[in-house]
XYZ file of C-alpha atoms in Angstrom:
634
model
C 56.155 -40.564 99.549
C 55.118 -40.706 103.191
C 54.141 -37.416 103.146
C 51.907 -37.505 99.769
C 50.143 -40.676 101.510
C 49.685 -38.481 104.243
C 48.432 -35.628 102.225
C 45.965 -37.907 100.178
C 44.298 -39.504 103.378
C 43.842 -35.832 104.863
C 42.061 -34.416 101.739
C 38.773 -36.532 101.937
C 38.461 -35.270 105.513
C 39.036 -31.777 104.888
C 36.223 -31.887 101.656
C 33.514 -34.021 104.280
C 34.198 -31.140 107.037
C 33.362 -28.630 104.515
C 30.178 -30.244 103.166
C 29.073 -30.762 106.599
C 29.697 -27.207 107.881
C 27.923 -26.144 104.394
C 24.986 -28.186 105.038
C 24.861 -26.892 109.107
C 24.824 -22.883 107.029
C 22.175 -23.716 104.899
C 20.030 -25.258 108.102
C 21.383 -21.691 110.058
C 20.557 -19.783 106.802
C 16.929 -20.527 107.285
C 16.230 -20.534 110.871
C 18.624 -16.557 110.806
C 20.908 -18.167 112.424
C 24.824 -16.833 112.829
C 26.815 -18.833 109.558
C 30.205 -20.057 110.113
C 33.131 -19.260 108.046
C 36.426 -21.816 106.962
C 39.240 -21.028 105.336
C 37.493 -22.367 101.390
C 34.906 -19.721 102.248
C 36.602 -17.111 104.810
C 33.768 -14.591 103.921
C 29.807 -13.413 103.706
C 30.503 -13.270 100.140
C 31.441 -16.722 99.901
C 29.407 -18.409 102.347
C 26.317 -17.495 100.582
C 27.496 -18.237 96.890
C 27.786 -21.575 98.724
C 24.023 -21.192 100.058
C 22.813 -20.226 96.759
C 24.589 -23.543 94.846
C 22.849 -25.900 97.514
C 19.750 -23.784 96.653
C 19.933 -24.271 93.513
C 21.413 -27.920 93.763
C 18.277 -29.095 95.386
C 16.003 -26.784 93.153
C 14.656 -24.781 95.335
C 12.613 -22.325 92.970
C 9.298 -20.967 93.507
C 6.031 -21.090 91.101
C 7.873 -19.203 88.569
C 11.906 -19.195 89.230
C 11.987 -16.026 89.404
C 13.477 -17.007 93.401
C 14.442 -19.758 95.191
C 11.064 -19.477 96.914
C 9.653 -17.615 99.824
C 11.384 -18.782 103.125
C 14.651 -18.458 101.058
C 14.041 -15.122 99.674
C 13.090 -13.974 102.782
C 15.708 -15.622 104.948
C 17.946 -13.556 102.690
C 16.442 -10.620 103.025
C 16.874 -11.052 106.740
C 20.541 -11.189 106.296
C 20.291 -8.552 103.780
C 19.258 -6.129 106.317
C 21.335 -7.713 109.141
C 24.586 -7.350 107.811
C 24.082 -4.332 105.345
C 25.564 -6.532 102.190
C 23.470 -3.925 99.606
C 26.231 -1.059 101.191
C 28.967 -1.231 98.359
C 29.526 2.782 98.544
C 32.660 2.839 99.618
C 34.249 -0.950 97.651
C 34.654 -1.390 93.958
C 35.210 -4.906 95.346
C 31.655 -4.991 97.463
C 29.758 -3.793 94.282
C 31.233 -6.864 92.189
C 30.345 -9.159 94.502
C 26.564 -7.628 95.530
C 26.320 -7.998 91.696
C 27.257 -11.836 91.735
C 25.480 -12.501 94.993
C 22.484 -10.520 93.845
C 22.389 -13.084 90.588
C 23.239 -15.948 92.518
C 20.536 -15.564 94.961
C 17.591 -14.159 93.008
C 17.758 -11.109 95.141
C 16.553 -8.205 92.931
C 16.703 -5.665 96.124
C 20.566 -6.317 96.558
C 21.112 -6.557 92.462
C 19.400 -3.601 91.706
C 21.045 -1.715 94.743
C 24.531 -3.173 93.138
C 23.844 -2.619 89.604
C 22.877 0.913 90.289
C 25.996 1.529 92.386
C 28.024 0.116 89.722
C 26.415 1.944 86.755
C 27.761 5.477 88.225
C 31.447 4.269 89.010
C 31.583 1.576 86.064
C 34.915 3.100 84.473
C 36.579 2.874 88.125
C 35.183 -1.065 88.486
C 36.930 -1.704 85.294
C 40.145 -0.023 86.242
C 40.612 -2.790 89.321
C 40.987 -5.380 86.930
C 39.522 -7.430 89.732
C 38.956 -11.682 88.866
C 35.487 -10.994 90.046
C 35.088 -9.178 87.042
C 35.198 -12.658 84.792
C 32.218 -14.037 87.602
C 29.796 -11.447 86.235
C 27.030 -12.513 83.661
C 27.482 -11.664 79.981
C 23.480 -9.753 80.897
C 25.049 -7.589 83.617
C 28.413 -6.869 82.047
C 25.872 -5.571 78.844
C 23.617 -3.544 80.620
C 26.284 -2.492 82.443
C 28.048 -1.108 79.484
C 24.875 0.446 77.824
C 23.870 2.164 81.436
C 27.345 3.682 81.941
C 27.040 4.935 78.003
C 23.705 6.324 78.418
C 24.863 8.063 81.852
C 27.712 9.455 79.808
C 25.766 11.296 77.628
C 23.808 12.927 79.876
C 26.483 14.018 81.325
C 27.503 15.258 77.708
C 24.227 17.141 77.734
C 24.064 18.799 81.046
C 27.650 19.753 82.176
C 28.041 22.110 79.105
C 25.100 24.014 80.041
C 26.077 24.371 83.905
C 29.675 24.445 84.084
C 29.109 28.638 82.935
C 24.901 28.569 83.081
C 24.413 28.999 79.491
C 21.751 27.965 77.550
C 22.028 29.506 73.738
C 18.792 27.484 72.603
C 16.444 29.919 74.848
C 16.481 33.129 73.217
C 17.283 31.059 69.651
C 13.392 30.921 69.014
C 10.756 33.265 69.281
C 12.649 34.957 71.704
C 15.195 36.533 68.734
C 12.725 37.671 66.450
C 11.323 41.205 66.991
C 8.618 40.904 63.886
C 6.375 38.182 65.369
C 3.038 38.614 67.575
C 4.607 36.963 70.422
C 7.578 39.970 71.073
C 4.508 42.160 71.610
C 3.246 40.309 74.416
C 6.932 40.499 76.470
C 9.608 42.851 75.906
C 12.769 39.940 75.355
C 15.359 42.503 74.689
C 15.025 43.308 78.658
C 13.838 39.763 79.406
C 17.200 39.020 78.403
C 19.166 41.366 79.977
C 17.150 40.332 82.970
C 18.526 37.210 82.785
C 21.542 37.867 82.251
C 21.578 39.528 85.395
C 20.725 36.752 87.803
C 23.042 34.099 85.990
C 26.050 36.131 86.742
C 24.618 36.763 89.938
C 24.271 33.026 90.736
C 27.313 32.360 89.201
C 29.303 34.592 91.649
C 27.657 33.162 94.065
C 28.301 29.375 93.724
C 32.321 30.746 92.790
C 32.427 32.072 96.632
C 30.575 28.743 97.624
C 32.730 26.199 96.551
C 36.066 28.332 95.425
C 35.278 28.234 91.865
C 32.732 26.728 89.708
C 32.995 23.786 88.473
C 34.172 22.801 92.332
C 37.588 21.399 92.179
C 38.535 18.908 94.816
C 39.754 18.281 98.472
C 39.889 22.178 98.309
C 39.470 24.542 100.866
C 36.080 25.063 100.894
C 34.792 21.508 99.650
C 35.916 17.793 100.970
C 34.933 16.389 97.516
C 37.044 12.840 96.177
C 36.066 14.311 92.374
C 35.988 17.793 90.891
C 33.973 18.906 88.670
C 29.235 18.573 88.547
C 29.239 15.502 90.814
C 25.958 14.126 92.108
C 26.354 15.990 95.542
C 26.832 19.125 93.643
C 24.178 18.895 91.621
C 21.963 17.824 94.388
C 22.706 20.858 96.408
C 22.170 23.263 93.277
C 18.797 21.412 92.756
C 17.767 21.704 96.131
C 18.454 25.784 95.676
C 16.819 25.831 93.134
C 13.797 24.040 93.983
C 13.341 26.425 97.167
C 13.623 29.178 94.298
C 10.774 27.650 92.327
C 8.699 27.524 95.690
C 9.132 31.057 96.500
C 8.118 32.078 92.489
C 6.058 29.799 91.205
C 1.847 30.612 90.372
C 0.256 27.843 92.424
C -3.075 28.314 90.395
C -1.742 28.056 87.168
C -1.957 24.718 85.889
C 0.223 24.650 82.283
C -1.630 23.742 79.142
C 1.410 22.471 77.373
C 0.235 18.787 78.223
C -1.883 18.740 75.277
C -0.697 22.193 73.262
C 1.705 25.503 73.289
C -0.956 27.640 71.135
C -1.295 31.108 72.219
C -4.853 30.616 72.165
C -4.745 28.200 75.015
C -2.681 30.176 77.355
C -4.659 33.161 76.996
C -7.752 31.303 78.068
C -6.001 30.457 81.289
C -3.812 33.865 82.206
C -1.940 36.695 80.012
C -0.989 36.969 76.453
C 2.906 37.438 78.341
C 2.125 34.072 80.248
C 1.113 32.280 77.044
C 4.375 33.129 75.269
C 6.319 32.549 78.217
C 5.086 28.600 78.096
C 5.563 28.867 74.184
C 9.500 30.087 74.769
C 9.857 26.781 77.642
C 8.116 24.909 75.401
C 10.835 25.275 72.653
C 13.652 24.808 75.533
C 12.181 21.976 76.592
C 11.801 20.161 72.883
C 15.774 21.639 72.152
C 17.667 18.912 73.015
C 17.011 14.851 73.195
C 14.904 13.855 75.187
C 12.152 16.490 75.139
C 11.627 17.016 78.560
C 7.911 17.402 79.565
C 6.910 20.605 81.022
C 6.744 21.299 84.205
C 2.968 20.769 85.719
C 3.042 24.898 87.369
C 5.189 26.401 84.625
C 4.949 29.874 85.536
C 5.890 32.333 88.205
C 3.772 34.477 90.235
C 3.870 38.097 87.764
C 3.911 41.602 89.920
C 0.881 43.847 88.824
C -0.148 47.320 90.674
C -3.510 45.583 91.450
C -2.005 44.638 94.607
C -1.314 47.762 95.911
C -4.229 49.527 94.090
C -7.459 48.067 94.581
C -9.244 50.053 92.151
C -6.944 49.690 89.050
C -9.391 47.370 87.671
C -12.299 50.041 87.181
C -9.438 52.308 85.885
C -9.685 53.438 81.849
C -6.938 51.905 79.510
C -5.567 54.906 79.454
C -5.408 55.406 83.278
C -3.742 51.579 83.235
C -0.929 52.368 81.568
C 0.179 55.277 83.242
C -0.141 52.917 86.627
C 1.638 50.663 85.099
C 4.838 52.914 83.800
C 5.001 54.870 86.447
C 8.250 54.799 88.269
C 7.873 52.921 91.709
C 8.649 54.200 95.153
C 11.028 52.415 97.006
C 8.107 51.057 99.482
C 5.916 50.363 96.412
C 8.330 47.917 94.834
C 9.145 46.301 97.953
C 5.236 45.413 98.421
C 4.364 44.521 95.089
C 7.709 41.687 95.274
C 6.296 40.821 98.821
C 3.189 39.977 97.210
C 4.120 38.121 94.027
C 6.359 35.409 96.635
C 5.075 32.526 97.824
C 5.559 33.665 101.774
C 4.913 30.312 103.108
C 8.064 28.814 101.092
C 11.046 27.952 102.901
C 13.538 30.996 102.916
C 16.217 30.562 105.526
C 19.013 29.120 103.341
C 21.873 31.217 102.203
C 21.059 30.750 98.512
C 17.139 32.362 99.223
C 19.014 35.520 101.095
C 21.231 36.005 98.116
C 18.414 36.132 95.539
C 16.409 38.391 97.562
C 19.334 40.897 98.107
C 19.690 41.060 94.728
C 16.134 40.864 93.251
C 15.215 44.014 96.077
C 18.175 45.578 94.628
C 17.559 45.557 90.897
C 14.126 46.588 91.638
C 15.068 50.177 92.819
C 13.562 52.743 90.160
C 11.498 50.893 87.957
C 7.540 50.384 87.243
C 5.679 47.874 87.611
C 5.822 46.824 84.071
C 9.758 46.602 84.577
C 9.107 44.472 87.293
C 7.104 41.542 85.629
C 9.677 41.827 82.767
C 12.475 41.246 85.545
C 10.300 38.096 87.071
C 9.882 36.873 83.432
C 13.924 36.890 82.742
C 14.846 35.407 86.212
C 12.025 32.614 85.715
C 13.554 32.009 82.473
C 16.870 31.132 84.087
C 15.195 29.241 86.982
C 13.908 27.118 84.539
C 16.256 25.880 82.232
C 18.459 24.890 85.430
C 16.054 23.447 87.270
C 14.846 21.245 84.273
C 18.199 20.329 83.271
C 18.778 18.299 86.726
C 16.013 15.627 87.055
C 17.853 13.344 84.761
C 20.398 13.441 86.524
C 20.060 13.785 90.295
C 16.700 11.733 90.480
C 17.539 8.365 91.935
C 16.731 5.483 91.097
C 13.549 4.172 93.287
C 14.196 1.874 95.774
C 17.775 2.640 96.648
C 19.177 2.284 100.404
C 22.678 3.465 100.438
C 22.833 6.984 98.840
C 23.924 9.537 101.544
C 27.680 11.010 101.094
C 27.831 8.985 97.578
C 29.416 11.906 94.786
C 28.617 9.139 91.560
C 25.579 9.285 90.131
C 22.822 6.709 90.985
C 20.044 7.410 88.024
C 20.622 4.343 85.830
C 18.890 1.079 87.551
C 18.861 -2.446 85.340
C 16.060 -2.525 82.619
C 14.735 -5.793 81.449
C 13.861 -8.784 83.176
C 15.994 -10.132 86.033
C 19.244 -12.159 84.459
C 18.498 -15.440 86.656
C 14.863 -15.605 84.518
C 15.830 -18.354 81.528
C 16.461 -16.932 78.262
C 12.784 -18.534 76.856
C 11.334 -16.157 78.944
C 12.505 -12.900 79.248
C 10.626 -10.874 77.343
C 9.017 -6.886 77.841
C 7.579 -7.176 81.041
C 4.165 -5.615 80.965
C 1.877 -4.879 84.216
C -1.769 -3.306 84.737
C -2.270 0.802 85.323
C -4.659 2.425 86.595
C -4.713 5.888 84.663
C -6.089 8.483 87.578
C -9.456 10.540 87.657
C -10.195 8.131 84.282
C -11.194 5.019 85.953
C -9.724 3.478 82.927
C -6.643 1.033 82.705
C -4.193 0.230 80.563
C -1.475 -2.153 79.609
C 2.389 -1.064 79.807
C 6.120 -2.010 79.756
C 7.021 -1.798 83.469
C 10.394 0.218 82.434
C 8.755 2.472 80.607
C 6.303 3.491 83.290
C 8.852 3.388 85.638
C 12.316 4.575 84.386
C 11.426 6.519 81.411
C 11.859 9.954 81.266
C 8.423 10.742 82.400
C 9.095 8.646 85.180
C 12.063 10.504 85.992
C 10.631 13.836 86.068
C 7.412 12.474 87.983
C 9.721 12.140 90.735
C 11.168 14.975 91.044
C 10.558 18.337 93.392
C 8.287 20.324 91.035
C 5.712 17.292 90.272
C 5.603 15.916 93.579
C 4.557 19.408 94.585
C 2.405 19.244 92.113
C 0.488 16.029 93.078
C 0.111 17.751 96.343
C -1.051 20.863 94.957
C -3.054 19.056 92.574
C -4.528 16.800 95.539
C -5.671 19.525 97.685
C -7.495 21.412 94.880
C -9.730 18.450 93.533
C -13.154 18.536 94.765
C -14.419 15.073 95.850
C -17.959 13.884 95.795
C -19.360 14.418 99.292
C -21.693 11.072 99.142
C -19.676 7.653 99.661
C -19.463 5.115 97.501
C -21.329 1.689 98.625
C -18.976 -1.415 99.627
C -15.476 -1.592 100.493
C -13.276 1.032 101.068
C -10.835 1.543 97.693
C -7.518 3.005 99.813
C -4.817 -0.172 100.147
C -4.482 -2.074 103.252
C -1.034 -2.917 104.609
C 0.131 -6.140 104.815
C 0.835 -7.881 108.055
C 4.556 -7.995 109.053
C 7.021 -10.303 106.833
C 10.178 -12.092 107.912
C 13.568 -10.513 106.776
C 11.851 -7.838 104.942
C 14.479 -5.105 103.216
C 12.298 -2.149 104.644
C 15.405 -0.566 106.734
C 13.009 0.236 109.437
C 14.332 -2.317 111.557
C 10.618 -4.029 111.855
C 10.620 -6.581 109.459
C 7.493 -5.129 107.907
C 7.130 -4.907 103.675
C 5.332 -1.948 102.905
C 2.857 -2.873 99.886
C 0.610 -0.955 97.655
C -1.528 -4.050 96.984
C -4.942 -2.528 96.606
C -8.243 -4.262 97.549
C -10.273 -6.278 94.956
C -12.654 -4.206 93.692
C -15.132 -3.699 90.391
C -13.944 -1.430 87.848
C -17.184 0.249 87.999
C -16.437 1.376 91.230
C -13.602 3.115 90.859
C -15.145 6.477 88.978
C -15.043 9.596 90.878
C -16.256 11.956 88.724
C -18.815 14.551 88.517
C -21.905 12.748 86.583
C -21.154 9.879 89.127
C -22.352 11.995 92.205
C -26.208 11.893 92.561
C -25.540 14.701 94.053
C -23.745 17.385 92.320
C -23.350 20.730 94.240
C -23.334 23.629 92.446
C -20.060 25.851 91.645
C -19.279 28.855 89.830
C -17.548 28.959 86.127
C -14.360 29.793 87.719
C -14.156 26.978 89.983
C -15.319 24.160 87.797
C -12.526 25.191 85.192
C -10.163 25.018 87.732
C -11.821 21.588 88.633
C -11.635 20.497 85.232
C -7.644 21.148 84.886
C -6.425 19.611 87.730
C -8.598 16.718 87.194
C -6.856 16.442 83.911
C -3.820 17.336 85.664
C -3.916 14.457 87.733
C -4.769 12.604 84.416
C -1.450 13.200 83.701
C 0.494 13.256 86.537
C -0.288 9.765 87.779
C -0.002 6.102 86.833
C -0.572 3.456 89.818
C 0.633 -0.107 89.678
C -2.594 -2.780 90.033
C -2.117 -6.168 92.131
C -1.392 -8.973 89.802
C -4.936 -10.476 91.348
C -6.967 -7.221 90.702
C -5.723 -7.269 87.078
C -6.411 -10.835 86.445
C -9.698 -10.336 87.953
C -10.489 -7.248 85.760
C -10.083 -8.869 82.738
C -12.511 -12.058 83.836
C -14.728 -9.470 84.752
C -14.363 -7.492 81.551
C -15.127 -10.514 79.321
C -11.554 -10.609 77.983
C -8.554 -12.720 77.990
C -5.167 -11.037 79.650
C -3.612 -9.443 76.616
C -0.647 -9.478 75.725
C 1.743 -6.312 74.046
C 0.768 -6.905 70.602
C -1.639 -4.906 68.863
C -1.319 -1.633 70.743
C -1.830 -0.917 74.259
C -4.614 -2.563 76.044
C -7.060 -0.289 77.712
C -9.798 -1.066 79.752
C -12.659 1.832 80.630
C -14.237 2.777 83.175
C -17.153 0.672 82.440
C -14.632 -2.185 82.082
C -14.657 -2.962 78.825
C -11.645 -4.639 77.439
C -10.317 -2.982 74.017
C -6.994 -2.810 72.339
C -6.352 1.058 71.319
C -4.544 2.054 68.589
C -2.397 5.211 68.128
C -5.193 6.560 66.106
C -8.360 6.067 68.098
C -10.020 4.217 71.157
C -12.567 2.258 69.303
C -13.157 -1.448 70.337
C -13.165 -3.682 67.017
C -13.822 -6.775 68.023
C -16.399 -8.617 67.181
C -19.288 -9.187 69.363
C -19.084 -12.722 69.741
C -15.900 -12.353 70.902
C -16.956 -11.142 74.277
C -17.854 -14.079 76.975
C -20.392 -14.457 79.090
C -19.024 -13.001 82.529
C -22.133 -14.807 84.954
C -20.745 -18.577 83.488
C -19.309 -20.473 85.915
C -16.410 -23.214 85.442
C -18.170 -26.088 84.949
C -20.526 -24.135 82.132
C -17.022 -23.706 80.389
C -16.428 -27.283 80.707
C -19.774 -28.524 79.687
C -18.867 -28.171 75.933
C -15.318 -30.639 75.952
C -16.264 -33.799 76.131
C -14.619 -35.979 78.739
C -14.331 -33.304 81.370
C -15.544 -33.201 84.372
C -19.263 -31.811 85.094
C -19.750 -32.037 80.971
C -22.862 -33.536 79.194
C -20.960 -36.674 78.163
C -18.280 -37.340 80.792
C -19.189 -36.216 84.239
C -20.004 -39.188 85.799
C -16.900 -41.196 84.484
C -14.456 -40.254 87.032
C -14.352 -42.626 90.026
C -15.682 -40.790 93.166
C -13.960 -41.490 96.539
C -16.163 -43.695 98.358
């Protein structure tokens, strides 16, 4: 009875020293100061679920609640960075409770970085049984289950088709039929032998790599925790691959599957054989969900005797195609290979040495004809493997903790964040700039930036691309009056999650600018300098190239801004997508057309100022009627 007395009397004291060292962490927790632990809350974890109920306790919030505010959001991010809590690589426990901190304290860098984590090694998470399982939102637990589906079935897709290299759906189309024009524009009987060739050759090659193919693991030749296509794996054979694709691919031919696969159209930009060979990639491409898009350089670089003969140009038809069918000397073939590579590509890695043995070897004794048929079959395999990956072994943007990590980290959280309330989650929609148009439109954020055009967009072959695409496109040489339009960085923030140790966010926040100003075309330079037909066509595709390639983010300000200026209210998803042109006009466009339908009067007057707007409700201030009856300060 004593003892219960005792006990009773001590309680009160223990709960006052708690709430006092809880209120000292909050007061440490903003001036990033070191946070004391008890035995209630014996960890980081703990401590700042504590943080985040005072936080939220004394409604903290900022103008929106989508955080607890500035200083708190970046007083966590200080910690963040300090104490590496996004790291949850090697802890099914650590990813749980990154998940439940990450909700607790508004933090999308550390929920995102969690949810990711815990998308690729959901099925393991579950296996723990762990109580912090029961702590997670009914939101994350769902998009948790429908990301480790979806990553399941890609897996599903790919592993089938790399576990042995095969592909059936390649030579399914065109490619089996002997009858139609396009088998008299490549030879796929030897195509296809061709590639045959190299996939057993790769094949045998990953086998003495890793021990066997799939790799199996803690083997003798790999340290891997799981067997089979991991993400390291798959990594590695992209990264092959894509030093492959450098070596091969024609850096001047831009594809003209972006807008069609006729024969016509490829014809006009290379050979009848390069025009079927984006028709057959085309087809592998649309085979399985989802299409992939194509690749922006689609083909490789072809071998043709014009590189060792000058004049086979001015040669008859005749004379051609004994050049061409001629059997090779060994010295020949060697040059004419040399010369259809890419020399400044990297080359040093075991993988390139392999492929060059055996592409030098299987090029003993044959023509030149036999030679482009032999680049044709091994681009054919390059292909489908290295468009197969992307999906896969692109991660998510904005990840920290990826090196040594064998799950997969390509499914991020879609949607709005779960701490937003209910009323107003919604599709979250944010201002583009389309490039080389000048125009902008109106887009679901996920789409633009986790969708499967996203995806690929990231990836080796379109980055190169946007670089290749980059240094082509002619510029105007006179400068445009005002500002300058590239994005100034920010000065340096407090806690910031860069991982540079500096405490500086990087930003793409652009500078305010008029719409009008942001057209870089040809009929905008008063000065045009003149250029031969070949040139301007190659102008004209990778300006649209870059059409396609890119989509940039605008500032919340600029877009707000551009839709004053545009005589428009800030639209909202209905009713198609919004685009604005370069002139800035405001329009909704339908799938069918661009055409602006609305009616003239319902565009505003951009030069009125606030109180014009006002002068027409009566009672406001600086109207006709009821200016003067608020009370000045005297």
């Amino acid at each position: 009875m004593h003892e219960m007395s005792r006990s009773q009397q001590r309680s009160p004291r223990q709960g006052d020293i708690q709430r006092t060292i809880d209120v000292r962490n909050l007061f440490a927790f903003f001036t990033g100061q070191p946070l004391v632990a008890t035995r209630t809350y014996p960890s980081q974890f703990h401590i700042f679920c504590s943080i985040a109920a005072m936080l939220k306790k004394f409604e903290y919030t900022n103008f929106d609640g989508t955080s607890y505010g500035e200083c708190a959001q970046n007083s966590f991010l200080f910690y963040l960075e300090e104490q590496q809590l996004a790291d949850v690589r090697n802890s099914r426990e650590a990813t749980l409770e990154g998940l439940i901190l990450g909700e607790a304290m508004k933090c999308a860098e550390l929920y995102n970085e969690a949810f990711t984590h815990a998308a690729g090694k959901w099925n393991a998470i579950q296996e723990t049984k762990s109580p912090l399982f029961n702590q997670l939102s009914t939101v994350t637990r769902t998009r948790l289950d429908n990301a480790s589906r979806q990553l399941k079935a890609r897996l599903q897709t790919v592993n089938p088709r790399l576990e042995n290299f095969e592909f059936p759906s390649l030579f399914a189309g065109i490619a089996s039929s002997t009858s139609l024009e396009e088998s008299k524009a490549i030879n796929f009987k030897n195509c296809k032998s061709d590639y045959e060739k190299i996939r057993k050759a790769v094949r045998s090659y990953y086998i003495d790599l890793h021990g066997q193919w799939p790799p199996k693991a803690k083997s003798k030749k790999n340290d891997f925790n799981e067997s089979g296509l991991n993400r390291l794996v798959l990594k590695c054979l992209y990264d092959d691959f894509a030093s492959l694709y450098d070596y091969l691919v024609d850096r001047k031919s831009l594809t003209t599957r972006a807008s069609s696969t006729s024969l016509d159209l490829g014809a006009a930009n290379g050979s009848a054989s390069v025009a079927v060979l984006r028709k057959l990639l085309a087809e592998f491409d649309a085979s399985t969900p989802p299409v992939q898009p194509p690749i922006p350089f689609d083909v490789p670089l072809i071998p043709t005797i014009a590189s060792i003969e000058p004049n086979y140009a001015q040669l008859s038809p005749t004379d051609q195609v004994k050049a061409d069918t001629r059997k090779l000397k060994s010295h020949e073939a060697t040059l004419i290979l040399t010369k259809s590579h890419n020399l400044d590509a990297e080359v040093g890695k075991k993988f390139m040495d392999m492929f060059q043995e055996f592409e030098t070897k299987e090029s003993q004794g044959k023509n030149v004809q036999e030679l482009a048929e032999q680049r044709i079959g091994y681009w054919i395999f390059l292909y489908a493997v290295i468009q197969s990956l992307p999906l896969l072994i692109v991660d998510s943007p904005g990840l920290h903790f990826t090196k040594h990590v064998e799950y997969f980290l390509c499914k991020p959280p879609l949607g709005p964040s779960p701490w937003i309330d209910e009323a107003a989650r919604g599709v979250q929609m944010s201002l583009y700039e389309v490039k080389g148009t000048g125009g902008y439109s109106l887009l679901p954020d996920d789409m633009v930036n986790h969708g499967v055009e996203a995806i690929f967009r990231r990836s080796h072959c379109w980055q190169l691309a946007e670089m290749w695409v980059g240094s082509d496109t002619e510029t105007p040489q006179t400068q445009p009056s005002g500002p300058p339009l590239s994005p100034l960085s920010p000065p340096p923030v407090f806690g910031s999650f860069s991982g540079d140790g500096m405490g500086i966010r990087a930003s793409s926040r652009p500078l305010s600018r008029s719409p009008g100003t942001d057209q870089h075309s040809e009929s905008s330079s008063p000065t045009p300098q003149p250029r031969s037909r070949t040139n301007s066509r190659h102008h004209h595709q990778s300006k649209r190239q870059s059409i396609a390639l890119g989509l940039e983010k605008c500032d919340r300000d600029f877009g707000e801004d551009l839709y004053t200026s545009s005589g428009g209210s800030r639209p909202t998803s209905r009713g198609g997508s919004p685009m604005i042109g370069p002139g800035g006009r405001n329009s909704s466009i339908p799938s069918g057309g661009g055409v602006d339908s609305r009616p003239e009067s319902a565009t505003t007057n951009t030069g009125m100022t606030f109180d014009d707007i006002l002068s027409d409700i009566p009672g406001q201030a600086g109207g006709k009627n009821g200016g003067d009856k608020k009370g000045k300060k005297k």
